[in-house]
mmCIF file of C-alpha atoms and ligand atoms in Angstrom:
data_model
loop_
_atom_site.group_PDB
_atom_site.id
_atom_site.type_symbol
_atom_site.label_atom_id
_atom_site.label_comp_id
_atom_site.label_asym_id
_atom_site.label_seq_id
_atom_site.Cartn_x
_atom_site.Cartn_y
_atom_site.Cartn_z
ATOM 1 C CA MET A 391 31.808 15.041 1.802
ATOM 2 C CA ALA A 392 28.900 12.628 1.579
ATOM 3 C CA GLN A 393 27.147 12.553 -1.787
ATOM 4 C CA LYS A 394 23.890 14.508 -1.875
ATOM 5 C CA PHE A 395 21.062 12.839 -3.758
ATOM 6 C CA SER A 396 18.600 15.270 -5.357
ATOM 7 C CA ARG A 397 16.786 13.068 -7.840
ATOM 8 C CA VAL A 398 16.330 9.301 -8.104
ATOM 9 C CA LEU A 399 14.780 6.990 -10.635
ATOM 10 C CA ALA A 400 12.595 4.504 -8.759
ATOM 11 C CA ILE A 401 11.221 1.133 -9.819
ATOM 12 C CA GLU A 402 8.350 -0.834 -8.283
ATOM 13 C CA THR A 403 7.453 -4.328 -9.523
ATOM 14 C CA SER A 404 6.614 -6.173 -6.300
ATOM 15 C CA CYS A 405 3.196 -7.452 -7.369
ATOM 16 C CA ASP A 406 1.165 -6.746 -10.495
ATOM 17 C CA ASP A 407 1.797 -3.032 -11.086
ATOM 18 C CA THR A 408 4.789 -2.008 -13.160
ATOM 19 C CA SER A 409 5.763 1.461 -12.013
ATOM 20 C CA VAL A 410 8.569 3.953 -12.613
ATOM 21 C CA SER A 411 8.993 7.345 -11.010
ATOM 22 C CA LEU A 412 11.335 10.317 -10.862
ATOM 23 C CA VAL A 413 11.329 11.739 -7.329
ATOM 24 C CA LEU A 414 13.189 14.533 -5.565
ATOM 25 C CA ALA A 415 14.529 14.373 -2.022
ATOM 26 C CA ASP A 416 11.732 16.571 -0.626
ATOM 27 C CA GLY A 417 9.084 14.174 -1.969
ATOM 28 C CA HIS A 418 8.286 16.151 -5.107
ATOM 29 C CA VAL A 419 7.122 13.708 -7.790
ATOM 30 C CA GLU A 420 8.374 14.776 -11.213
ATOM 31 C CA LYS A 421 6.959 11.741 -12.979
ATOM 32 C CA SER A 422 4.922 8.755 -11.856
ATOM 33 C CA LEU A 423 4.005 6.078 -14.371
ATOM 34 C CA VAL A 424 1.965 3.049 -13.321
ATOM 35 C CA LEU A 425 0.950 0.286 -15.670
ATOM 36 C CA ASN A 426 -1.513 -2.006 -13.991
ATOM 37 C CA GLN A 427 -2.031 -5.521 -15.248
ATOM 38 C CA ASN A 428 -5.646 -5.811 -14.110
ATOM 39 C CA GLN A 429 -6.890 -6.904 -17.512
ATOM 40 C CA VAL A 430 -4.451 -9.767 -17.898
ATOM 41 C CA HIS A 431 -5.179 -11.141 -14.409
ATOM 42 C CA ALA A 432 -8.949 -10.530 -14.447
ATOM 43 C CA PRO A 433 -9.882 -13.858 -16.136
ATOM 44 C CA PHE A 434 -8.176 -15.647 -13.211
ATOM 45 C CA ALA A 435 -9.813 -13.439 -10.519
ATOM 46 C CA GLY A 436 -6.410 -12.901 -8.929
ATOM 47 C CA VAL A 437 -2.760 -12.240 -9.686
ATOM 48 C CA VAL A 438 -0.993 -15.045 -11.551
ATOM 49 C CA PRO A 439 2.674 -14.708 -10.519
ATOM 50 C CA GLU A 440 4.108 -16.087 -13.785
ATOM 51 C CA ILE A 441 2.079 -13.669 -15.860
ATOM 52 C CA ALA A 442 2.949 -10.771 -13.540
ATOM 53 C CA SER A 443 6.699 -11.250 -13.877
ATOM 54 C CA ARG A 444 6.467 -11.763 -17.629
ATOM 55 C CA SER A 445 4.516 -8.506 -17.983
ATOM 56 C CA HIS A 446 7.032 -6.619 -15.836
ATOM 57 C CA SER A 447 9.846 -7.855 -18.064
ATOM 58 C CA SER A 448 8.012 -6.586 -21.159
ATOM 59 C CA TYR A 449 6.994 -3.181 -19.856
ATOM 60 C CA LEU A 450 9.553 -2.007 -17.312
ATOM 61 C CA VAL A 451 12.296 -0.812 -19.669
ATOM 62 C CA PRO A 452 9.881 1.008 -22.018
ATOM 63 C CA LEU A 453 8.361 2.696 -18.968
ATOM 64 C CA ILE A 454 11.801 3.883 -17.806
ATOM 65 C CA GLU A 455 12.444 5.335 -21.266
ATOM 66 C CA GLN A 456 9.012 7.011 -21.235
ATOM 67 C CA SER A 457 9.618 8.611 -17.821
ATOM 68 C CA LEU A 458 12.844 10.214 -19.060
ATOM 69 C CA ASN A 459 11.421 11.263 -22.426
ATOM 70 C CA GLU A 460 8.394 12.916 -20.871
ATOM 71 C CA THR A 461 10.499 14.947 -18.432
ATOM 72 C CA ASN A 462 13.227 15.791 -20.952
ATOM 73 C CA LEU A 463 15.725 14.192 -18.612
ATOM 74 C CA SER A 464 18.446 11.649 -19.279
ATOM 75 C CA PHE A 465 20.280 9.136 -17.125
ATOM 76 C CA LYS A 466 22.978 11.722 -16.378
ATOM 77 C CA ASP A 467 20.365 13.765 -14.478
ATOM 78 C CA ILE A 468 19.706 10.871 -12.094
ATOM 79 C CA ASP A 469 21.776 10.671 -8.899
ATOM 80 C CA GLY A 470 20.830 7.119 -8.001
ATOM 81 C CA LEU A 471 18.423 4.236 -8.438
ATOM 82 C CA VAL A 472 15.864 2.885 -6.006
ATOM 83 C CA VAL A 473 13.978 -0.383 -6.284
ATOM 84 C CA THR A 474 11.508 -2.389 -4.210
ATOM 85 C CA ALA A 475 13.534 -5.404 -3.108
ATOM 86 C CA ARG A 476 11.126 -6.922 -0.574
ATOM 87 C CA PRO A 477 8.487 -8.202 0.221
ATOM 88 C CA GLY A 478 6.394 -9.336 -2.742
ATOM 89 C CA LEU A 479 6.161 -11.953 -5.460
ATOM 90 C CA LEU A 480 9.631 -13.359 -6.045
ATOM 91 C CA GLY A 481 9.561 -13.355 -9.851
ATOM 92 C CA SER A 482 8.053 -9.870 -9.959
ATOM 93 C CA LEU A 483 10.581 -8.399 -7.522
ATOM 94 C CA MET A 484 13.375 -10.046 -9.477
ATOM 95 C CA VAL A 485 12.593 -8.093 -12.665
ATOM 96 C CA GLY A 486 12.840 -4.755 -10.835
ATOM 97 C CA VAL A 487 15.912 -5.665 -8.805
ATOM 98 C CA VAL A 488 17.881 -7.014 -11.778
ATOM 99 C CA THR A 489 16.961 -3.986 -13.896
ATOM 100 C CA ALA A 490 17.987 -1.519 -11.152
ATOM 101 C CA LYS A 491 21.263 -3.346 -10.529
ATOM 102 C CA SER A 492 22.096 -3.460 -14.249
ATOM 103 C CA LEU A 493 21.407 0.257 -14.626
ATOM 104 C CA ALA A 494 23.458 1.050 -11.521
ATOM 105 C CA LEU A 495 26.367 -0.977 -12.849
ATOM 106 C CA THR A 496 26.356 0.375 -16.387
ATOM 107 C CA LEU A 497 25.756 3.986 -15.312
ATOM 108 C CA SER A 498 28.128 3.757 -12.318
ATOM 109 C CA LYS A 499 25.454 5.151 -10.000
ATOM 110 C CA PRO A 500 24.600 4.134 -6.427
ATOM 111 C CA PHE A 501 21.411 2.190 -5.853
ATOM 112 C CA ILE A 502 19.352 0.948 -2.950
ATOM 113 C CA GLY A 503 16.729 -1.751 -2.495
ATOM 114 C CA VAL A 504 13.933 -0.752 -0.117
ATOM 115 C CA ASN A 505 11.095 -2.414 1.746
ATOM 116 C CA HIS A 506 7.749 -1.947 0.006
ATOM 117 C CA LEU A 507 5.994 -1.221 3.319
ATOM 118 C CA GLU A 508 8.355 1.601 4.113
ATOM 119 C CA GLY A 509 7.251 3.101 0.797
ATOM 120 C CA HIS A 510 3.561 2.865 1.758
ATOM 121 C CA ILE A 511 4.204 4.434 5.180
ATOM 122 C CA TRP A 512 5.786 7.535 3.659
ATOM 123 C CA ALA A 513 3.479 7.790 0.615
ATOM 124 C CA PRO A 514 1.420 10.639 2.198
ATOM 125 C CA PHE A 515 4.609 12.736 2.216
ATOM 126 C CA LEU A 516 4.851 12.776 -1.586
ATOM 127 C CA LYS A 517 3.871 16.021 -3.257
ATOM 128 C CA ASP A 518 2.874 17.199 -6.713
ATOM 129 C CA GLU A 519 0.974 20.064 -8.319
ATOM 130 C CA SER A 520 -2.326 19.020 -6.730
ATOM 131 C CA TYR A 521 -1.383 17.360 -3.447
ATOM 132 C CA GLN A 522 0.666 18.102 -0.358
ATOM 133 C CA ILE A 523 0.410 16.736 3.186
ATOM 134 C CA ALA A 524 -1.200 18.973 5.820
ATOM 135 C CA GLU A 525 1.200 21.501 7.252
ATOM 136 C CA GLY A 526 2.739 20.406 10.506
ATOM 137 C CA PHE A 527 2.224 16.714 9.882
ATOM 138 C CA LYS A 528 5.435 14.951 10.859
ATOM 139 C CA ALA A 529 6.728 11.965 12.805
ATOM 140 C CA PRO A 530 6.012 10.584 15.332
ATOM 141 C CA PHE A 531 2.714 9.164 14.085
ATOM 142 C CA ILE A 532 0.662 5.977 13.933
ATOM 143 C CA ALA A 533 0.526 4.281 10.524
ATOM 144 C CA LEU A 534 -2.238 1.923 9.491
ATOM 145 C CA THR A 535 -0.837 0.109 6.462
ATOM 146 C CA VAL A 536 -3.565 -1.762 4.601
ATOM 147 C CA SER A 537 -2.959 -3.460 1.292
ATOM 148 C CA GLY A 538 -3.535 -6.718 -0.547
ATOM 149 C CA GLY A 539 -0.750 -8.464 1.329
ATOM 150 C CA HIS A 540 -0.481 -6.518 4.597
ATOM 151 C CA THR A 541 -2.546 -5.135 7.422
ATOM 152 C CA SER A 542 -0.335 -3.622 10.085
ATOM 153 C CA LEU A 543 -0.257 -0.862 12.647
ATOM 154 C CA TYR A 544 3.069 0.820 13.273
ATOM 155 C CA LEU A 545 4.299 3.402 15.675
ATOM 156 C CA VAL A 546 6.574 5.500 13.447
ATOM 157 C CA GLU A 547 8.950 7.472 15.617
ATOM 158 C CA ALA A 548 11.089 8.801 12.804
ATOM 159 C CA PHE A 549 12.238 7.713 9.375
ATOM 160 C CA GLY A 550 13.616 4.175 9.825
ATOM 161 C CA GLU A 551 12.238 3.733 13.357
ATOM 162 C CA TYR A 552 9.226 1.470 13.296
ATOM 163 C CA THR A 553 7.572 -0.461 16.096
ATOM 164 C CA LEU A 554 4.953 -2.979 15.078
ATOM 165 C CA LEU A 555 1.879 -2.529 17.300
ATOM 166 C CA GLY A 556 -0.300 -5.142 15.641
ATOM 167 C CA GLN A 557 -1.024 -6.970 12.425
ATOM 168 C CA THR A 558 -3.418 -9.450 10.923
ATOM 169 C CA VAL A 559 -3.255 -12.990 12.214
ATOM 170 C CA ASP A 560 -4.645 -14.374 8.932
ATOM 171 C CA ASP A 561 -5.854 -12.567 5.786
ATOM 172 C CA ALA A 562 -4.916 -9.016 4.887
ATOM 173 C CA ALA A 563 -7.774 -6.497 4.535
ATOM 174 C CA GLY A 564 -7.253 -6.222 0.769
ATOM 175 C CA GLU A 565 -7.216 -9.993 0.487
ATOM 176 C CA ALA A 566 -10.521 -10.091 2.387
ATOM 177 C CA PHE A 567 -11.999 -7.646 -0.146
ATOM 178 C CA ASP A 568 -10.612 -9.579 -3.111
ATOM 179 C CA LYS A 569 -11.773 -13.009 -1.876
ATOM 180 C CA PHE A 570 -15.251 -11.672 -1.184
ATOM 181 C CA ALA A 571 -15.435 -10.084 -4.637
ATOM 182 C CA LYS A 572 -14.508 -13.444 -6.146
ATOM 183 C CA LEU A 573 -17.103 -15.229 -4.000
ATOM 184 C CA VAL A 574 -19.943 -12.989 -5.151
ATOM 185 C CA GLY A 575 -18.734 -12.946 -8.750
ATOM 186 C CA LEU A 576 -17.759 -9.272 -8.891
ATOM 187 C CA GLY A 577 -14.424 -9.980 -10.532
ATOM 188 C CA TYR A 578 -10.945 -8.574 -10.171
ATOM 189 C CA PRO A 579 -9.564 -6.344 -8.724
ATOM 190 C CA GLY A 580 -12.071 -6.829 -5.954
ATOM 191 C CA GLY A 581 -11.667 -3.983 -3.476
ATOM 192 C CA VAL A 582 -12.672 -1.154 -5.735
ATOM 193 C CA LEU A 583 -15.664 -3.114 -7.117
ATOM 194 C CA VAL A 584 -16.971 -3.891 -3.620
ATOM 195 C CA ASP A 585 -16.457 -0.234 -2.707
ATOM 196 C CA GLN A 586 -18.552 0.915 -5.711
ATOM 197 C CA MET A 587 -21.336 -1.610 -5.131
ATOM 198 C CA ALA A 588 -21.452 -0.789 -1.398
ATOM 199 C CA LYS A 589 -22.329 2.831 -2.123
ATOM 200 C CA VAL A 590 -25.943 1.837 -2.823
ATOM 201 C CA GLY A 591 -26.247 -0.797 -0.076
ATOM 202 C CA ARG A 592 -27.154 -0.810 3.626
ATOM 203 C CA THR A 593 -24.260 -1.261 6.032
ATOM 204 C CA ASP A 594 -26.462 -2.985 8.623
ATOM 205 C CA ALA A 595 -28.301 -5.390 6.306
ATOM 206 C CA TYR A 596 -26.133 -8.327 7.405
ATOM 207 C CA ASP A 597 -24.646 -8.789 10.836
ATOM 208 C CA PHE A 598 -21.101 -9.828 9.874
ATOM 209 C CA PRO A 599 -18.612 -10.554 12.679
ATOM 210 C CA ARG A 600 -15.860 -8.194 13.859
ATOM 211 C CA ALA A 601 -13.014 -10.352 15.190
ATOM 212 C CA PHE A 602 -11.677 -9.595 18.693
ATOM 213 C CA ALA A 603 -14.432 -6.985 19.060
ATOM 214 C CA LYS A 604 -14.409 -7.174 22.848
ATOM 215 C CA GLU A 605 -10.647 -7.379 23.265
ATOM 216 C CA GLU A 606 -8.256 -4.506 23.792
ATOM 217 C CA THR A 607 -6.032 -5.756 21.018
ATOM 218 C CA PHE A 608 -4.126 -4.273 18.097
ATOM 219 C CA GLN A 609 -4.352 -7.514 16.122
ATOM 220 C CA PHE A 610 -6.666 -8.002 13.140
ATOM 221 C CA SER A 611 -8.401 -11.087 11.760
ATOM 222 C CA PHE A 612 -10.534 -11.361 8.641
ATOM 223 C CA SER A 613 -10.850 -15.086 7.983
ATOM 224 C CA GLY A 614 -13.967 -15.454 10.180
ATOM 225 C CA LEU A 615 -15.650 -12.657 8.258
ATOM 226 C CA LYS A 616 -14.877 -14.357 4.967
ATOM 227 C CA THR A 617 -16.367 -17.655 6.221
ATOM 228 C CA ALA A 618 -19.471 -15.877 7.541
ATOM 229 C CA ALA A 619 -20.015 -14.265 4.133
ATOM 230 C CA GLN A 620 -19.494 -17.610 2.437
ATOM 231 C CA ARG A 621 -22.242 -19.170 4.565
ATOM 232 C CA VAL A 622 -24.703 -16.413 3.687
ATOM 233 C CA VAL A 623 -23.913 -16.495 -0.039
ATOM 234 C CA GLU A 624 -24.018 -20.301 -0.306
ATOM 235 C CA LYS A 625 -27.686 -20.292 0.621
ATOM 236 C CA MET A 626 -28.657 -17.792 -2.081
ATOM 237 C CA SER A 627 -29.866 -18.430 -5.608
ATOM 238 C CA GLU A 628 -28.205 -16.441 -8.424
ATOM 239 C CA ASP A 629 -31.172 -14.108 -8.460
ATOM 240 C CA GLU A 630 -31.165 -13.539 -4.702
ATOM 241 C CA LEU A 631 -27.443 -12.880 -4.763
ATOM 242 C CA HIS A 632 -27.848 -10.376 -7.543
ATOM 243 C CA ARG A 633 -30.503 -8.465 -5.604
ATOM 244 C CA ALA A 634 -28.641 -8.653 -2.294
ATOM 245 C CA LEU A 635 -25.269 -7.616 -3.709
ATOM 246 C CA PRO A 636 -25.257 -3.926 -2.685
ATOM 247 C CA ASP A 637 -26.338 -4.797 0.899
ATOM 248 C CA LEU A 638 -23.860 -7.668 1.104
ATOM 249 C CA CYS A 639 -21.014 -5.452 -0.095
ATOM 250 C CA ALA A 640 -21.933 -2.574 2.224
ATOM 251 C CA SER A 641 -22.235 -4.832 5.283
ATOM 252 C CA TYR A 642 -19.054 -6.757 4.514
ATOM 253 C CA GLN A 643 -17.091 -3.571 3.855
ATOM 254 C CA GLU A 644 -18.422 -2.053 7.070
ATOM 255 C CA ALA A 645 -17.089 -5.006 9.082
ATOM 256 C CA ILE A 646 -13.598 -4.528 7.617
ATOM 257 C CA VAL A 647 -13.632 -0.755 8.056
ATOM 258 C CA ASP A 648 -14.898 -1.057 11.658
ATOM 259 C CA SER A 649 -12.078 -3.464 12.519
ATOM 260 C CA LEU A 650 -9.453 -1.233 10.940
ATOM 261 C CA MET A 651 -10.731 1.930 12.562
ATOM 262 C CA SER A 652 -11.176 0.410 16.019
ATOM 263 C CA ARG A 653 -7.490 -0.599 16.167
ATOM 264 C CA ALA A 654 -6.226 2.582 14.558
ATOM 265 C CA SER A 655 -8.220 4.823 16.879
ATOM 266 C CA ARG A 656 -7.255 2.783 19.937
ATOM 267 C CA SER A 657 -3.567 3.027 19.123
ATOM 268 C CA VAL A 658 -3.779 6.785 18.575
ATOM 269 C CA LEU A 659 -5.607 7.311 21.854
ATOM 270 C CA ARG A 660 -3.386 4.926 23.829
ATOM 271 C CA THR A 661 -0.121 6.435 22.628
ATOM 272 C CA GLY A 662 -1.448 9.972 22.882
ATOM 273 C CA LEU A 663 -0.016 10.668 19.423
ATOM 274 C CA LYS A 664 -2.427 12.914 17.635
ATOM 275 C CA ARG A 665 -1.268 12.015 14.142
ATOM 276 C CA LEU A 666 -2.520 9.107 12.015
ATOM 277 C CA VAL A 667 -1.473 7.898 8.565
ATOM 278 C CA VAL A 668 -3.782 5.527 6.671
ATOM 279 C CA THR A 669 -2.017 4.114 3.646
ATOM 280 C CA GLY A 670 -1.762 1.193 1.190
ATOM 281 C CA GLY A 671 -4.147 0.016 -1.536
ATOM 282 C CA VAL A 672 -7.126 -0.356 0.819
ATOM 283 C CA SER A 673 -6.774 3.273 1.931
ATOM 284 C CA ALA A 674 -8.387 4.038 -1.444
ATOM 285 C CA ASN A 675 -11.626 2.682 0.053
ATOM 286 C CA SER A 676 -14.185 5.483 0.198
ATOM 287 C CA ARG A 677 -15.867 4.235 3.387
ATOM 288 C CA LEU A 678 -12.548 3.872 5.217
ATOM 289 C CA ARG A 679 -11.537 7.367 4.133
ATOM 290 C CA PHE A 680 -14.868 8.799 5.268
ATOM 291 C CA LYS A 681 -14.812 7.053 8.645
ATOM 292 C CA ALA A 682 -11.177 7.940 9.276
ATOM 293 C CA GLU A 683 -11.831 11.579 8.389
ATOM 294 C CA THR A 684 -14.926 11.776 10.594
ATOM 295 C CA TRP A 685 -13.183 10.154 13.538
ATOM 296 C CA ALA A 686 -10.094 12.330 13.169
ATOM 297 C CA LYS A 687 -12.202 15.499 13.101
ATOM 298 C CA GLU A 688 -14.179 14.471 16.186
ATOM 299 C CA ASN A 689 -11.039 13.604 18.103
ATOM 300 C CA LYS A 690 -8.865 16.474 16.888
ATOM 301 C CA VAL A 691 -6.394 14.058 15.335
ATOM 302 C CA LEU A 692 -4.330 15.097 12.301
ATOM 303 C CA LEU A 693 -4.993 12.585 9.543
ATOM 304 C CA ALA A 694 -2.906 11.898 6.425
ATOM 305 C CA ILE A 695 -4.213 9.656 3.657
ATOM 306 C CA PRO A 696 -2.465 9.760 0.293
ATOM 307 C CA PRO A 697 -4.448 10.710 -2.819
ATOM 308 C CA LEU A 698 -5.671 7.645 -4.717
ATOM 309 C CA ARG A 699 -2.699 7.676 -7.111
ATOM 310 C CA TYR A 700 -0.294 7.131 -4.193
ATOM 311 C CA CYS A 701 -2.492 4.661 -2.235
ATOM 312 C CA SER A 702 -2.005 1.691 -4.524
ATOM 313 C CA ASP A 703 1.409 0.459 -5.554
ATOM 314 C CA ASN A 704 3.574 3.112 -7.160
ATOM 315 C CA ALA A 705 7.286 3.752 -7.610
ATOM 316 C CA ALA A 706 7.069 7.334 -6.313
ATOM 317 C CA MET A 707 6.665 6.195 -2.697
ATOM 318 C CA ILE A 708 9.568 3.762 -3.176
ATOM 319 C CA GLY A 709 11.730 6.560 -4.551
ATOM 320 C CA TYR A 710 10.929 8.816 -1.613
ATOM 321 C CA ALA A 711 11.874 6.149 0.950
ATOM 322 C CA GLY A 712 14.986 5.222 -1.035
ATOM 323 C CA ILE A 713 16.313 8.757 -1.459
ATOM 324 C CA GLN A 714 16.074 9.300 2.319
ATOM 325 C CA ARG A 715 18.200 6.201 2.823
ATOM 326 C CA LEU A 716 20.707 7.154 0.120
ATOM 327 C CA ASN A 717 21.094 10.582 1.725
ATOM 328 C CA ARG A 718 21.905 8.858 5.012
ATOM 329 C CA GLY A 719 24.788 7.097 3.285
ATOM 330 C CA GLU A 720 23.084 3.734 2.855
ATOM 331 C CA ARG A 721 23.705 1.718 -0.330
ATOM 332 C CA SER A 722 22.879 -1.746 -1.619
ATOM 333 C CA SER A 723 25.525 -3.897 -3.217
ATOM 334 C CA GLN A 724 25.360 -5.862 -6.435
ATOM 335 C CA ASP A 725 24.665 -9.068 -4.511
ATOM 336 C CA LEU A 726 21.274 -7.768 -3.327
ATOM 337 C CA GLY A 727 18.538 -10.264 -4.093
ATOM 338 C CA PRO A 728 14.751 -10.041 -3.791
ATOM 339 C CA ALA A 729 13.116 -11.350 -0.603
ATOM 340 C CA PRO A 730 9.457 -12.453 -0.773
ATOM 341 C CA ARG A 731 8.913 -12.002 2.978
ATOM 342 C CA ALA A 732 10.478 -9.191 4.980
ATOM 343 C CA PRO A 733 8.768 -7.760 8.077
ATOM 344 C CA LEU A 734 9.581 -4.053 8.209
ATOM 345 C CA HIS A 735 10.056 -3.762 11.970
ATOM 346 C CA GLU A 736 12.522 -6.684 12.101
ATOM 347 C CA GLU A 737 14.547 -5.308 9.252
ATOM 348 C CA MET A 738 14.854 -1.923 10.888
ATOM 349 C CA ARG A 739 15.970 -3.403 14.164
ATOM 350 C CA GLU A 740 18.858 -5.047 12.304
ATOM 351 C CA LEU A 741 19.766 -1.842 10.521
ATOM 352 C CA LYS A 742 19.817 0.327 13.622
HETATM 353 O O1 KG4 B 1490 -1.053 -1.574 -2.018
HETATM 354 P P1 KG4 B 1490 -1.655 -2.374 -3.108
HETATM 355 O O2 KG4 B 1490 -1.852 -1.705 -4.454
HETATM 356 O O3 KG4 B 1490 -0.846 -3.682 -3.375
HETATM 357 C C1 KG4 B 1490 -0.275 -4.432 -2.339
HETATM 358 O O4 KG4 B 1490 0.802 -4.032 -1.851
HETATM 359 O O5 KG4 B 1490 -0.931 -5.416 -1.962
HETATM 360 O O6 KG4 B 1490 -3.071 -2.910 -2.578
HETATM 361 C C2 KG4 B 1490 -3.922 -3.665 -3.386
HETATM 362 C C3 KG4 B 1490 -5.153 -4.011 -2.579
HETATM 363 C C4 KG4 B 1490 -6.056 -5.016 -3.292
HETATM 364 O O7 KG4 B 1490 -6.390 -6.037 -2.386
HETATM 365 C C5 KG4 B 1490 -7.251 -4.180 -3.677
HETATM 366 O O8 KG4 B 1490 -8.469 -4.926 -3.749
HETATM 367 C C6 KG4 B 1490 -7.302 -3.173 -2.552
HETATM 368 O O9 KG4 B 1490 -5.945 -2.840 -2.336
HETATM 369 N N1 KG4 B 1490 -8.071 -1.981 -2.922
HETATM 370 C C7 KG4 B 1490 -9.226 -1.621 -2.313
HETATM 371 C C8 KG4 B 1490 -9.705 -0.471 -2.984
HETATM 372 N N2 KG4 B 1490 -8.822 -0.173 -3.975
HETATM 373 C C9 KG4 B 1490 -7.836 -1.111 -3.923
HETATM 374 N N3 KG4 B 1490 -9.886 -2.174 -1.278
HETATM 375 C C10 KG4 B 1490 -11.026 -1.577 -0.888
HETATM 376 N N4 KG4 B 1490 -11.547 -0.494 -1.492
HETATM 377 C C11 KG4 B 1490 -10.932 0.095 -2.533
HETATM 378 N N5 KG4 B 1490 -11.444 1.195 -3.106
HETATM 379 ZN ZN1 ZN B 1491 1.531 -2.262 -1.770
#
């Protein structure tokens, strides 16, 4: 009989968050530990890959020990190991993959490397004492995956069946937030700081462009927006910039949110699927959450957005995706290596 996996230990180190989680097959999160490296990268206003991988190598093993200690569990209670193997920063991924493989080998347990984006897509299906997805929410659905490295729209027919409807042709939405934050001197990480500043600004103070606004497309583009903001900011004195900051942030954020929502809503209406997932680090954005919720209510669409703790990178979502795969009999072998680039839809086509 095929082995049944009840509990996995999951590891996520694809970018600058070191995360470990204990997850059950139904999505119940027993433990989720995330150690962000924001402070070490802040002086550089962006992630420094060398520093990221070095930090992962310092903190990952202690975090694994902590997750077991705090749940009074030991390695014998774990059925398998799950790790983000792709895509991401090569050196960062490597730390997680090598650690998971070593544990799998020494403990004689199965392990699987999963795609980070698959984790984000299923993050709303995690559950804990204060969160659970709306009843009746299930595949098929549309998933808007928005993070620092990705902006994609998928038609999710079932677990493992993903059709890419559209993606960004240049910068990711999170990248657009982060670059803007750097430009106006808000610091790092940018998205959340722009979000906070925008709360007291006017969304229509600056007329920033929305790419492909008149086209019936599912593609995104944010590089024109970034250049437009650059032009406005360049002409300002320090003082003017300081005074204009809330309006600049609100208008810039509005342009990103409008672009995201126009594609997401179009794909929901075109496919006739009345279920939408908005996920990834940028789904923490308060304006995006508000606009998505308002639109969903008006259009009688079921909406699932993870709570903030499962929006940004976390091992719990990786564990949930991995345990589904392990329970389908999939395994990775010891020659698995990290892959910096790995489009989800192409990977799944190969696996099918
Ligand atoms: O999913 P994530 O943690 O890492 C990647 O897989 O990239 O996403 C990080 C991105 C960053 O670009 C960050 O600025 C953005 O998510 N982000 C936000 C907010 N919180 C995080 N963007 C806009 N508003 C926020 N509140
Ligand atoms: Zn991510």
